PDB file of C-alpha atoms in Angstrom:
ATOM      1  CA  MET L  27     -15.674   3.811 -14.870  1.00 42.00           C
ATOM      2  CA  LYS L  28     -18.262   1.300 -14.036  1.00 40.00           C
ATOM      3  CA  THR L  29     -19.659   0.041 -17.299  1.00 41.00           C
ATOM      4  CA  GLN L  30     -22.729  -2.118 -17.371  1.00 40.00           C
ATOM      5  CA  SER L  31     -21.806  -4.234 -20.384  1.00 37.00           C
ATOM      6  CA  SER L  32     -22.772  -7.871 -20.130  1.00 33.00           C
ATOM      7  CA  ALA L  33     -20.546 -10.912 -20.496  1.00 31.00           C
ATOM      8  CA  THR L  34     -22.213 -11.711 -23.798  1.00 29.00           C
ATOM      9  CA  ALA L  35     -21.357  -8.263 -25.133  1.00 32.00           C
ATOM     10  CA  GLN L  36     -17.679  -8.791 -24.268  1.00 31.00           C
ATOM     11  CA  PRO L  37     -17.001 -12.503 -24.751  1.00 29.00           C
ATOM     12  CA  ALA L  38     -13.279 -12.144 -25.356  1.00 30.00           C
ATOM     13  CA  ILE L  39     -12.388  -9.716 -22.579  1.00 31.00           C
ATOM     14  CA  ALA L  40     -15.011 -10.205 -19.881  1.00 31.00           C
ATOM     15  CA  VAL L  41     -12.612 -12.578 -18.137  1.00 31.00           C
ATOM     16  CA  GLY L  42     -10.364  -9.570 -17.574  1.00 36.00           C
ATOM     17  CA  THR L  43     -12.753  -7.781 -15.255  1.00 38.00           C
ATOM     18  CA  PRO L  44     -11.587  -7.260 -11.683  1.00 40.00           C
ATOM     19  CA  ALA L  45     -14.206  -9.709 -10.431  1.00 38.00           C
ATOM     20  CA  ALA L  46     -12.631 -12.477 -12.511  1.00 40.00           C
ATOM     21  CA  LEU L  47      -9.094 -11.805 -11.277  1.00 40.00           C
ATOM     22  CA  PRO L  48      -7.777 -12.918  -7.898  1.00 42.00           C
ATOM     23  CA  ARG L  49      -6.887 -10.116  -5.561  1.00 46.00           C
ATOM     24  CA  THR L  50      -3.452 -11.701  -5.163  1.00 48.00           C
ATOM     25  CA  GLY L  51      -1.668 -14.406  -7.061  1.00 61.00           C
ATOM     26  CA  GLY L  52       0.309 -15.268 -10.116  1.00 84.00           C
ATOM     27  CA  LEU L  53      -2.057 -13.960 -12.787  1.00 87.00           C
ATOM     28  CA  GLY L  54      -2.076 -10.385 -11.523  1.00 87.00           C
ATOM     29  CA  THR L  55       1.690 -10.401 -11.075  1.00 89.00           C
ATOM     30  CA  LEU L  56       2.125 -11.787 -14.589  1.00 91.00           C
ATOM     31  CA  MET L  57      -0.101  -9.082 -16.082  1.00 90.00           C
ATOM     32  CA  ALA L  58       1.766  -6.318 -14.270  1.00 90.00           C
ATOM     33  CA  ALA L  59       5.107  -7.834 -15.312  1.00 92.00           C
ATOM     34  CA  LEU L  60       4.041  -7.903 -18.959  1.00 93.00           C
ATOM     35  CA  GLY L  61       3.186  -4.219 -18.647  1.00 92.00           C
ATOM     36  CA  VAL L  62       6.663  -3.525 -17.272  1.00 92.00           C
ATOM     37  CA  VAL L  63       8.261  -5.346 -20.222  1.00 93.00           C
ATOM     38  CA  ALA L  64       6.176  -3.285 -22.644  1.00 93.00           C
ATOM     39  CA  PHE L  65       7.066  -0.050 -20.864  1.00 92.00           C
ATOM     40  CA  SER L  66      10.769  -0.945 -20.796  1.00 92.00           C
ATOM     41  CA  LEU L  67      10.828  -0.591 -24.577  1.00 94.00           C
ATOM     42  CA  THR L  68       9.255   2.858 -24.529  1.00 93.00           C
ATOM     43  CA  PHE L  69      12.407   4.962 -24.229  1.00 93.00           C
ATOM     44  CA  PRO L  70      14.389   3.086 -26.928  1.00 94.00           C
ATOM     45  CA  ALA L  71      11.321   3.132 -29.204  1.00 95.00           C
ATOM     46  CA  THR L  72      10.896   6.851 -28.560  1.00 95.00           C
ATOM     47  CA  ALA L  73      14.551   7.415 -29.465  1.00 94.00           C
ATOM     48  CA  TRP L  74      13.892   5.570 -32.735  1.00 96.00           C
ATOM     49  CA  GLY L  75      10.765   7.614 -33.360  1.00 96.00           C
ATOM     50  CA  LEU L  76      12.651  10.869 -32.842  1.00 95.00           C
ATOM     51  CA  GLU L  77      14.911   9.911 -35.761  1.00 94.00           C
ATOM     52  CA  GLY L  78      12.042  10.693 -38.122  1.00 95.00           C
ATOM     53  CA  PHE L  79       9.488  12.765 -36.195  1.00 95.00           C
ATOM     54  CA  GLY L  80       9.572  15.919 -34.126  1.00 95.00           C
ATOM     55  CA  PRO L  81       8.746  15.489 -30.415  1.00 94.00           C
ATOM     56  CA  TRP L  82       5.299  17.098 -30.619  1.00 95.00           C
ATOM     57  CA  ALA L  83       4.342  15.114 -33.727  1.00 96.00           C
ATOM     58  CA  LEU L  84       5.563  11.850 -32.219  1.00 96.00           C
ATOM     59  CA  VAL L  85       3.518  12.302 -29.042  1.00 95.00           C
ATOM     60  CA  ALA L  86       0.348  13.462 -30.805  1.00 96.00           C
ATOM     61  CA  VAL L  87       0.420  10.823 -33.545  1.00 96.00           C
ATOM     62  CA  ARG L  88       1.121   7.993 -31.091  1.00 96.00           C
ATOM     63  CA  SER L  89      -1.881   9.057 -29.004  1.00 96.00           C
ATOM     64  CA  VAL L  90      -4.137   9.235 -32.053  1.00 96.00           C
ATOM     65  CA  LEU L  91      -3.075   5.796 -33.284  1.00 96.00           C
ATOM     66  CA  ALA L  92      -3.530   4.278 -29.836  1.00 95.00           C
ATOM     67  CA  ALA L  93      -6.964   5.919 -29.543  1.00 95.00           C
ATOM     68  CA  LEU L  94      -8.015   4.444 -32.889  1.00 96.00           C
ATOM     69  CA  ILE L  95      -7.055   0.956 -31.676  1.00 95.00           C
ATOM     70  CA  ALA L  96      -8.844   1.466 -28.367  1.00 94.00           C
ATOM     71  CA  GLY L  97     -11.888   3.023 -30.020  1.00 95.00           C
ATOM     72  CA  ALA L  98     -12.190   0.104 -32.431  1.00 95.00           C
ATOM     73  CA  CYS L  99     -12.153  -2.347 -29.502  1.00 93.00           C
ATOM     74  CA  LEU L 100     -14.771  -0.344 -27.613  1.00 94.00           C
ATOM     75  CA  LEU L 101     -16.962  -0.092 -30.723  1.00 95.00           C
ATOM     76  CA  VAL L 102     -16.725  -3.747 -31.743  1.00 95.00           C
ATOM     77  CA  LEU L 103     -17.530  -4.914 -28.204  1.00 93.00           C
ATOM     78  CA  ARG L 104     -20.324  -2.323 -27.892  1.00 93.00           C
ATOM     79  CA  VAL L 105     -19.027  -0.943 -24.613  1.00 93.00           C
ATOM     80  CA  PRO L 106     -21.294   1.866 -23.321  1.00 93.00           C
ATOM     81  CA  PRO L 107     -19.747   5.202 -22.298  1.00 92.00           C
ATOM     82  CA  PRO L 108     -18.463   5.406 -18.731  1.00 92.00           C
ATOM     83  CA  ALA L 109     -20.637   6.741 -15.949  1.00 91.00           C
ATOM     84  CA  ARG L 110     -20.287  10.459 -15.286  1.00 92.00           C
ATOM     85  CA  ARG L 111     -18.863   9.815 -11.813  1.00 93.00           C
ATOM     86  CA  HIS L 112     -15.760   8.281 -13.437  1.00 94.00           C
ATOM     87  CA  TRP L 113     -15.013  11.188 -15.769  1.00 93.00           C
ATOM     88  CA  ALA L 114     -12.788  13.028 -13.292  1.00 93.00           C
ATOM     89  CA  GLY L 115     -10.684   9.912 -12.736  1.00 92.00           C
ATOM     90  CA  LEU L 116     -10.388   9.349 -16.467  1.00 94.00           C
ATOM     91  CA  ALA L 117      -9.250  12.945 -16.887  1.00 95.00           C
ATOM     92  CA  VAL L 118      -6.413  12.285 -14.435  1.00 95.00           C
ATOM     93  CA  VAL L 119      -5.432   9.133 -16.345  1.00 94.00           C
ATOM     94  CA  ALA L 120      -5.537  11.022 -19.645  1.00 95.00           C
ATOM     95  CA  ALA L 121      -3.515  13.968 -18.322  1.00 95.00           C
ATOM     96  CA  GLY L 122      -0.901  11.770 -16.687  1.00 94.00           C
ATOM     97  CA  VAL L 123      -0.542   8.700 -18.902  1.00 92.00           C
ATOM     98  CA  VAL L 124      -1.886   9.698 -22.331  1.00 93.00           C
ATOM     99  CA  VAL L 125      -0.495  13.245 -22.578  1.00 94.00           C
ATOM    100  CA  GLY L 126       1.800  14.229 -19.699  1.00 94.00           C
ATOM    101  CA  PHE L 127       4.280  11.368 -19.407  1.00 93.00           C
ATOM    102  CA  PRO L 128       4.741  10.759 -23.162  1.00 93.00           C
ATOM    103  CA  LEU L 129       5.183  14.462 -23.890  1.00 94.00           C
ATOM    104  CA  LEU L 130       7.573  15.252 -21.053  1.00 94.00           C
ATOM    105  CA  THR L 131       9.765  12.191 -21.564  1.00 93.00           C
ATOM    106  CA  THR L 132       9.873  12.717 -25.337  1.00 94.00           C
ATOM    107  CA  LEU L 133      11.000  16.304 -24.834  1.00 93.00           C
ATOM    108  CA  ALA L 134      13.625  15.075 -22.378  1.00 92.00           C
ATOM    109  CA  LEU L 135      14.936  12.409 -24.753  1.00 91.00           C
ATOM    110  CA  ARG L 136      15.870  15.046 -27.301  1.00 90.00           C
ATOM    111  CA  THR L 137      18.951  15.780 -25.167  1.00 85.00           C
ATOM    112  CA  SER L 138      19.016  12.981 -22.588  1.00 83.00           C
ATOM    113  CA  THR L 139      20.200   9.411 -23.040  1.00 81.00           C
ATOM    114  CA  THR L 140      17.820   6.562 -22.296  1.00 84.00           C
ATOM    115  CA  ALA L 141      20.046   5.605 -19.339  1.00 76.00           C
ATOM    116  CA  HIS L 142      19.620   9.034 -17.759  1.00 77.00           C
ATOM    117  CA  ALA L 143      15.879   9.041 -18.461  1.00 83.00           C
ATOM    118  CA  ALA L 144      15.625   5.695 -16.678  1.00 78.00           C
ATOM    119  CA  VAL L 145      16.098   7.607 -13.407  1.00 75.00           C
ATOM    120  CA  VAL L 146      12.440   8.568 -13.742  1.00 76.00           C
ATOM    121  CA  VAL L 147      11.354   4.958 -14.053  1.00 77.00           C
ATOM    122  CA  GLY L 148      13.535   3.972 -11.120  1.00 77.00           C
ATOM    123  CA  LEU L 149      11.756   6.449  -8.865  1.00 80.00           C
ATOM    124  CA  LEU L 150       8.279   5.858 -10.288  1.00 83.00           C
ATOM    125  CA  PRO L 151       7.352   2.832  -8.102  1.00 79.00           C
ATOM    126  CA  LEU L 152       8.019   4.721  -4.893  1.00 78.00           C
ATOM    127  CA  THR L 153       6.169   7.808  -6.109  1.00 83.00           C
ATOM    128  CA  THR L 154       3.203   5.693  -7.204  1.00 82.00           C
ATOM    129  CA  ALA L 155       3.084   3.938  -3.835  1.00 78.00           C
ATOM    130  CA  LEU L 156       3.179   7.280  -2.015  1.00 79.00           C
ATOM    131  CA  LEU L 157       0.379   8.766  -4.114  1.00 84.00           C
ATOM    132  CA  SER L 158      -1.617   5.562  -3.715  1.00 80.00           C
ATOM    133  CA  ALA L 159      -1.324   5.786   0.055  1.00 77.00           C
ATOM    134  CA  LEU L 160      -2.549   9.398  -0.031  1.00 78.00           C
ATOM    135  CA  ARG L 161      -5.315   8.830  -2.588  1.00 78.00           C
ATOM    136  CA  MET L 162      -6.667   5.452  -1.544  1.00 72.00           C
ATOM    137  CA  GLY L 163      -5.729   5.185   2.110  1.00 76.00           C
ATOM    138  CA  THR L 164      -3.536   2.106   1.663  1.00 72.00           C
ATOM    139  CA  ARG L 165      -1.189   1.264   4.519  1.00 77.00           C
ATOM    140  CA  PRO L 166       1.714  -0.911   3.351  1.00 78.00           C
ATOM    141  CA  SER L 167       3.877  -2.473   6.036  1.00 83.00           C
ATOM    142  CA  ARG L 168       7.190  -1.080   7.244  1.00 85.00           C
ATOM    143  CA  THR L 169       8.949  -3.959   5.532  1.00 87.00           C
ATOM    144  CA  PHE L 170       7.288  -2.964   2.258  1.00 83.00           C
ATOM    145  CA  TRP L 171       8.435   0.643   2.583  1.00 85.00           C
ATOM    146  CA  ALA L 172      11.972  -0.335   3.566  1.00 87.00           C
ATOM    147  CA  ALA L 173      12.300  -2.624   0.551  1.00 85.00           C
ATOM    148  CA  ALA L 174      10.707  -0.040  -1.758  1.00 82.00           C
ATOM    149  CA  LEU L 175      13.088   2.697  -0.593  1.00 86.00           C
ATOM    150  CA  ALA L 176      16.084   0.391  -0.902  1.00 88.00           C
ATOM    151  CA  GLY L 177      15.095  -0.673  -4.408  1.00 83.00           C
ATOM    152  CA  ALA L 178      14.429   2.878  -5.547  1.00 84.00           C
ATOM    153  CA  ALA L 179      17.762   4.019  -4.122  1.00 86.00           C
ATOM    154  CA  ALA L 180      19.626   1.207  -5.866  1.00 85.00           C
ATOM    155  CA  VAL L 181      18.003   1.917  -9.221  1.00 81.00           C
ATOM    156  CA  ALA L 182      18.460   5.680  -8.906  1.00 81.00           C
ATOM    157  CA  ALA L 183      22.130   5.305  -7.985  1.00 82.00           C
ATOM    158  CA  PHE L 184      22.742   2.926 -10.858  1.00 80.00           C
ATOM    159  CA  THR L 185      21.023   4.995 -13.512  1.00 73.00           C
ATOM    160  CA  VAL L 186      22.604   8.246 -12.336  1.00 77.00           C
ATOM    161  CA  GLN L 187      26.004   6.558 -12.427  1.00 74.00           C
ATOM    162  CA  GLN L 188      25.262   5.353 -15.939  1.00 68.00           C
ATOM    163  CA  SER L 189      24.673   8.934 -17.060  1.00 66.00           C
ATOM    164  CA  GLY L 190      27.812  10.221 -15.343  1.00 70.00           C
ATOM    165  CA  GLY L 191      25.901  11.881 -12.512  1.00 71.00           C
ATOM    166  CA  ALA L 192      25.429  15.083 -14.471  1.00 66.00           C
ATOM    167  CA  LEU L 193      22.187  17.038 -14.313  1.00 65.00           C
ATOM    168  CA  THR L 194      20.831  18.327 -17.603  1.00 70.00           C
ATOM    169  CA  GLY L 195      18.068  20.629 -18.741  1.00 75.00           C
ATOM    170  CA  ALA L 196      15.988  17.511 -19.379  1.00 80.00           C
ATOM    171  CA  ASP L 197      15.743  16.774 -15.649  1.00 82.00           C
ATOM    172  CA  LEU L 198      12.818  19.142 -15.118  1.00 85.00           C
ATOM    173  CA  TYR L 199      10.904  17.315 -17.835  1.00 91.00           C
ATOM    174  CA  LEU L 200      11.790  13.969 -16.256  1.00 89.00           C
ATOM    175  CA  PHE L 201      10.731  14.911 -12.725  1.00 87.00           C
ATOM    176  CA  GLY L 202       7.497  16.389 -14.046  1.00 92.00           C
ATOM    177  CA  ALA L 203       6.857  13.170 -15.976  1.00 93.00           C
ATOM    178  CA  LEU L 204       7.460  11.182 -12.801  1.00 89.00           C
ATOM    179  CA  LEU L 205       4.752  13.032 -10.894  1.00 92.00           C
ATOM    180  CA  VAL L 206       2.067  13.048 -13.583  1.00 94.00           C
ATOM    181  CA  CYS L 207       2.620   9.394 -14.466  1.00 92.00           C
ATOM    182  CA  ALA L 208       2.369   8.295 -10.828  1.00 91.00           C
ATOM    183  CA  ALA L 209      -0.919  10.184 -10.552  1.00 92.00           C
ATOM    184  CA  GLY L 210      -2.220   8.524 -13.716  1.00 92.00           C
ATOM    185  CA  TYR L 211      -1.179   5.067 -12.527  1.00 86.00           C
ATOM    186  CA  THR L 212      -2.798   5.583  -9.136  1.00 88.00           C
ATOM    187  CA  GLU L 213      -6.106   6.785 -10.541  1.00 90.00           C
ATOM    188  CA  GLY L 214      -6.094   4.164 -13.283  1.00 86.00           C
ATOM    189  CA  GLY L 215      -5.459   1.407 -10.754  1.00 81.00           C
ATOM    190  CA  ARG L 216      -8.373   2.667  -8.664  1.00 85.00           C
ATOM    191  CA  LEU L 217     -10.718   2.699 -11.664  1.00 89.00           C
ATOM    192  CA  ALA L 218      -9.533  -0.759 -12.742  1.00 82.00           C
ATOM    193  CA  ARG L 219     -11.070  -2.150  -9.559  1.00 82.00           C
ATOM    194  CA  VAL L 220     -14.569  -1.308 -10.791  1.00 87.00           C
ATOM    195  CA  MET L 221     -14.163  -1.846 -14.551  1.00 87.00           C
ATOM    196  CA  PRO L 222     -11.896  -3.745 -16.944  1.00 85.00           C
ATOM    197  CA  GLY L 223      -8.484  -2.117 -17.079  1.00 79.00           C
ATOM    198  CA  TRP L 224      -8.443  -2.014 -20.878  1.00 86.00           C
ATOM    199  CA  GLN L 225     -11.519   0.198 -20.785  1.00 91.00           C
ATOM    200  CA  VAL L 226      -9.798   2.615 -18.393  1.00 90.00           C
ATOM    201  CA  ILE L 227      -6.994   3.389 -20.816  1.00 90.00           C
ATOM    202  CA  GLY L 228      -9.293   2.936 -23.815  1.00 93.00           C
ATOM    203  CA  TRP L 229     -11.715   5.659 -22.774  1.00 95.00           C
ATOM    204  CA  ALA L 230      -8.885   7.925 -21.612  1.00 95.00           C
ATOM    205  CA  LEU L 231      -7.345   7.697 -25.086  1.00 95.00           C
ATOM    206  CA  VAL L 232     -10.669   8.266 -26.859  1.00 95.00           C
ATOM    207  CA  PHE L 233     -11.539  11.255 -24.665  1.00 94.00           C
ATOM    208  CA  CYS L 234      -8.240  12.872 -25.715  1.00 95.00           C
ATOM    209  CA  LEU L 235      -9.009  12.696 -29.446  1.00 95.00           C
ATOM    210  CA  PRO L 236     -10.478  16.245 -29.630  1.00 95.00           C
ATOM    211  CA  LEU L 237      -7.080  17.428 -28.379  1.00 94.00           C
ATOM    212  CA  THR L 238      -4.678  14.972 -30.014  1.00 95.00           C
ATOM    213  CA  VAL L 239      -6.113  15.031 -33.558  1.00 97.00           C
ATOM    214  CA  PRO L 240      -5.670  18.792 -34.140  1.00 97.00           C
ATOM    215  CA  ALA L 241      -2.363  18.652 -32.249  1.00 96.00           C
ATOM    216  CA  ALA L 242      -1.128  15.938 -34.615  1.00 96.00           C
ATOM    217  CA  GLY L 243      -2.172  17.968 -37.648  1.00 96.00           C
ATOM    218  CA  LEU L 244      -0.404  21.102 -36.416  1.00 96.00           C
ATOM    219  CA  ALA L 245       2.731  19.247 -35.371  1.00 95.00           C
ATOM    220  CA  LEU L 246       3.041  17.348 -38.661  1.00 95.00           C
ATOM    221  CA  ALA L 247       2.625  20.622 -40.553  1.00 95.00           C
ATOM    222  CA  HIS L 248       5.366  22.425 -38.617  1.00 94.00           C
ATOM    223  CA  GLU L 249       7.890  19.690 -37.783  1.00 94.00           C
ATOM    224  CA  PRO L 250       9.904  17.856 -40.460  1.00 92.00           C
ATOM    225  CA  VAL L 251       9.120  14.184 -41.032  1.00 94.00           C
ATOM    226  CA  HIS L 252      11.698  11.703 -42.325  1.00 93.00           C
ATOM    227  CA  LEU L 253      10.207   8.216 -42.528  1.00 93.00           C
ATOM    228  CA  THR L 254      12.691   5.443 -41.847  1.00 94.00           C
ATOM    229  CA  ALA L 255      12.357   1.854 -40.678  1.00 95.00           C
ATOM    230  CA  HIS L 256      13.448   2.910 -37.186  1.00 95.00           C
ATOM    231  CA  SER L 257      11.127   5.903 -36.927  1.00 95.00           C
ATOM    232  CA  VAL L 258       8.084   3.969 -38.133  1.00 96.00           C
ATOM    233  CA  ALA L 259       8.822   0.983 -35.882  1.00 96.00           C
ATOM    234  CA  GLY L 260       9.360   3.277 -32.909  1.00 96.00           C
ATOM    235  CA  LEU L 261       6.100   5.125 -33.560  1.00 96.00           C
ATOM    236  CA  LEU L 262       4.111   1.912 -33.933  1.00 96.00           C
ATOM    237  CA  TRP L 263       5.512   0.461 -30.722  1.00 96.00           C
ATOM    238  CA  VAL L 264       4.915   3.517 -28.528  1.00 95.00           C
ATOM    239  CA  ALA L 265       1.375   3.746 -29.945  1.00 94.00           C
ATOM    240  CA  ALA L 266       0.246   0.115 -29.842  1.00 94.00           C
ATOM    241  CA  GLY L 267       2.611  -1.402 -27.292  1.00 93.00           C
ATOM    242  CA  SER L 268       3.345   1.311 -24.743  1.00 90.00           C
ATOM    243  CA  GLN L 269       0.251   3.494 -25.028  1.00 88.00           C
ATOM    244  CA  PHE L 270      -2.440   0.807 -25.221  1.00 89.00           C
ATOM    245  CA  LEU L 271      -1.532  -2.883 -24.854  1.00 90.00           C
ATOM    246  CA  GLY L 272       1.041  -2.295 -22.138  1.00 89.00           C
ATOM    247  CA  LEU L 273      -1.381  -0.196 -20.108  1.00 85.00           C
ATOM    248  CA  VAL L 274      -4.147  -2.780 -20.589  1.00 86.00           C
ATOM    249  CA  VAL L 275      -2.178  -5.530 -18.850  1.00 88.00           C
ATOM    250  CA  TRP L 276      -0.643  -3.062 -16.380  1.00 87.00           C
ATOM    251  CA  TYR L 277      -3.975  -1.782 -15.063  1.00 82.00           C
ATOM    252  CA  ARG L 278      -5.301  -5.330 -15.015  1.00 83.00           C
ATOM    253  CA  GLY L 279      -2.365  -6.397 -12.884  1.00 86.00           C
ATOM    254  CA  MET L 280      -2.743  -3.431 -10.514  1.00 81.00           C
ATOM    255  CA  ALA L 281      -6.403  -4.266 -10.005  1.00 79.00           C
ATOM    256  CA  ALA L 282      -5.480  -7.838  -9.076  1.00 84.00           C
ATOM    257  CA  ILE L 283      -2.495  -7.422  -6.749  1.00 85.00           C
ATOM    258  CA  GLY L 284      -2.871  -3.810  -5.623  1.00 81.00           C
ATOM    259  CA  ILE L 285      -1.170  -0.597  -6.699  1.00 75.00           C
ATOM    260  CA  PRO L 286       1.759  -0.597  -4.220  1.00 74.00           C
ATOM    261  CA  ARG L 287       2.891  -4.136  -4.994  1.00 79.00           C
ATOM    262  CA  ALA L 288       2.390  -3.805  -8.730  1.00 81.00           C
ATOM    263  CA  SER L 289       4.333  -0.557  -8.753  1.00 74.00           C
ATOM    264  CA  GLN L 290       7.355  -2.248  -7.210  1.00 77.00           C
ATOM    265  CA  LEU L 291       7.664  -4.541 -10.221  1.00 84.00           C
ATOM    266  CA  GLN L 292       8.707  -1.423 -12.097  1.00 79.00           C
ATOM    267  CA  LEU L 293      11.967  -1.441 -10.166  1.00 78.00           C
ATOM    268  CA  ALA L 294      13.142  -3.856 -12.859  1.00 83.00           C
ATOM    269  CA  GLN L 295      12.089  -1.546 -15.694  1.00 85.00           C
ATOM    270  CA  PRO L 296      15.202   0.684 -15.836  1.00 83.00           C
ATOM    271  CA  LEU L 297      17.439  -2.361 -16.077  1.00 82.00           C
ATOM    272  CA  LEU L 298      15.318  -3.818 -18.863  1.00 89.00           C
ATOM    273  CA  THR L 299      15.430  -0.451 -20.615  1.00 88.00           C
ATOM    274  CA  LEU L 300      19.220  -0.461 -20.408  1.00 84.00           C
ATOM    275  CA  VAL L 301      19.324  -3.941 -21.935  1.00 88.00           C
ATOM    276  CA  TRP L 302      17.144  -2.789 -24.834  1.00 91.00           C
ATOM    277  CA  SER L 303      19.302   0.313 -25.156  1.00 88.00           C
ATOM    278  CA  VAL L 304      22.380  -1.868 -25.646  1.00 87.00           C
ATOM    279  CA  LEU L 305      20.659  -4.122 -28.167  1.00 90.00           C
ATOM    280  CA  LEU L 306      18.738  -1.463 -30.091  1.00 91.00           C
ATOM    281  CA  LEU L 307      20.692   1.758 -29.619  1.00 89.00           C
ATOM    282  CA  GLY L 308      24.254   0.569 -29.097  1.00 85.00           C
ATOM    283  CA  GLU L 309      24.637   2.047 -25.617  1.00 79.00           C
ATOM    284  CA  HIS L 310      27.058   0.441 -23.157  1.00 76.00           C
ATOM    285  CA  LEU L 311      26.502  -0.982 -19.666  1.00 69.00           C
ATOM    286  CA  THR L 312      28.941  -0.945 -16.762  1.00 70.00           C
ATOM    287  CA  PRO L 313      29.800  -4.010 -14.614  1.00 76.00           C
ATOM    288  CA  ALA L 314      27.477  -2.576 -11.921  1.00 78.00           C
ATOM    289  CA  ALA L 315      24.429  -3.825 -13.852  1.00 77.00           C
ATOM    290  CA  PRO L 316      24.397  -7.434 -12.512  1.00 74.00           C
ATOM    291  CA  LEU L 317      24.799  -6.251  -8.910  1.00 81.00           C
ATOM    292  CA  THR L 318      21.997  -3.739  -9.276  1.00 82.00           C
ATOM    293  CA  ALA L 319      19.784  -6.342 -10.937  1.00 78.00           C
ATOM    294  CA  ALA L 320      20.311  -8.719  -8.010  1.00 81.00           C
ATOM    295  CA  ALA L 321      19.484  -5.990  -5.487  1.00 83.00           C
ATOM    296  CA  VAL L 322      16.337  -5.060  -7.401  1.00 82.00           C
ATOM    297  CA  LEU L 323      15.138  -8.667  -7.576  1.00 77.00           C
ATOM    298  CA  VAL L 324      15.577  -9.012  -3.813  1.00 85.00           C
ATOM    299  CA  CYS L 325      13.560  -5.846  -3.216  1.00 83.00           C
ATOM    300  CA  ILE L 326      10.798  -7.013  -5.550  1.00 78.00           C
ATOM    301  CA  THR L 327      10.605 -10.344  -3.732  1.00 78.00           C
ATOM    302  CA  VAL L 328      10.302  -8.639  -0.350  1.00 82.00           C
ATOM    303  CA  THR L 329       7.620  -6.203  -1.481  1.00 76.00           C
ATOM    304  CA  GLN L 330       5.586  -8.954  -3.130  1.00 69.00           C
ATOM    305  CA  ARG L 331       5.609 -11.042   0.041  1.00 73.00           C
ATOM    306  CA  SER L 332       5.084  -8.250   2.562  1.00 72.00           C
ATOM    307  CA  ARG L 333       1.647  -7.643   3.977  1.00 52.00           C
ATOM    308  CA  GLY L 334       0.009  -4.198   4.035  1.00 49.00           C
TER     309      GLY L 334
END
């Protein structure tokens, strides 16, 4: 959405507009990397949240809380509503990132381990790059694609091995989440080129309130709630960290360095998720983790240096 707010109306965040960011360089990579770190905590935090909330309540309440944070920022900074021509793109972001991915992965995590769910994240960079090429006409180099495919294969093999290689009923949820999230990332990255990235996710969250508020009320009325330190902490993180702040820096990074290259940073996300799973959930890693991490870092380096 192409807002017409002035620099004086947004003194604290105007520096985050695409015009103020270099098209390539360290700042954009840093922003995208911070988004990956935030996202890497999503699955463990969701597992914590499911200790006290039902899946539908967790997804709806997290979206409402994130929308309240985003709406407060938009209101305080007096950001005007987005132009009508951006509404369709925002709808894609909302469907993919605000509703689709959180709901499908939360439903999957009822029966799937975080290690198995990380298969989705391992394949997400490649899927995002493919959708970006179709949607925006980008043409990454052959070296880029070779490194992306190699990295995705390494991460997929590692995470499948971690889960024992068994397919579960959660896989349909996970593959659906992969597709809708890649679509949301692609459209959000496109919109972040013409407006601050925080406004992209902010308006997408706010536009979902007519759906998420009644959904939260219904879910809380029909699903049991058991408040614990873990469930509250998990809810707060997926709402503030994953659903808003993480997407703010992620879209900002994509606008600066491009969707294909930013998406390849997510090759490291499954490994980070597994680290958090060990520390927070008590899951165990195999000796293959260091080898996979090294392979992923090589692939990220190649994709970041390749020219489209």
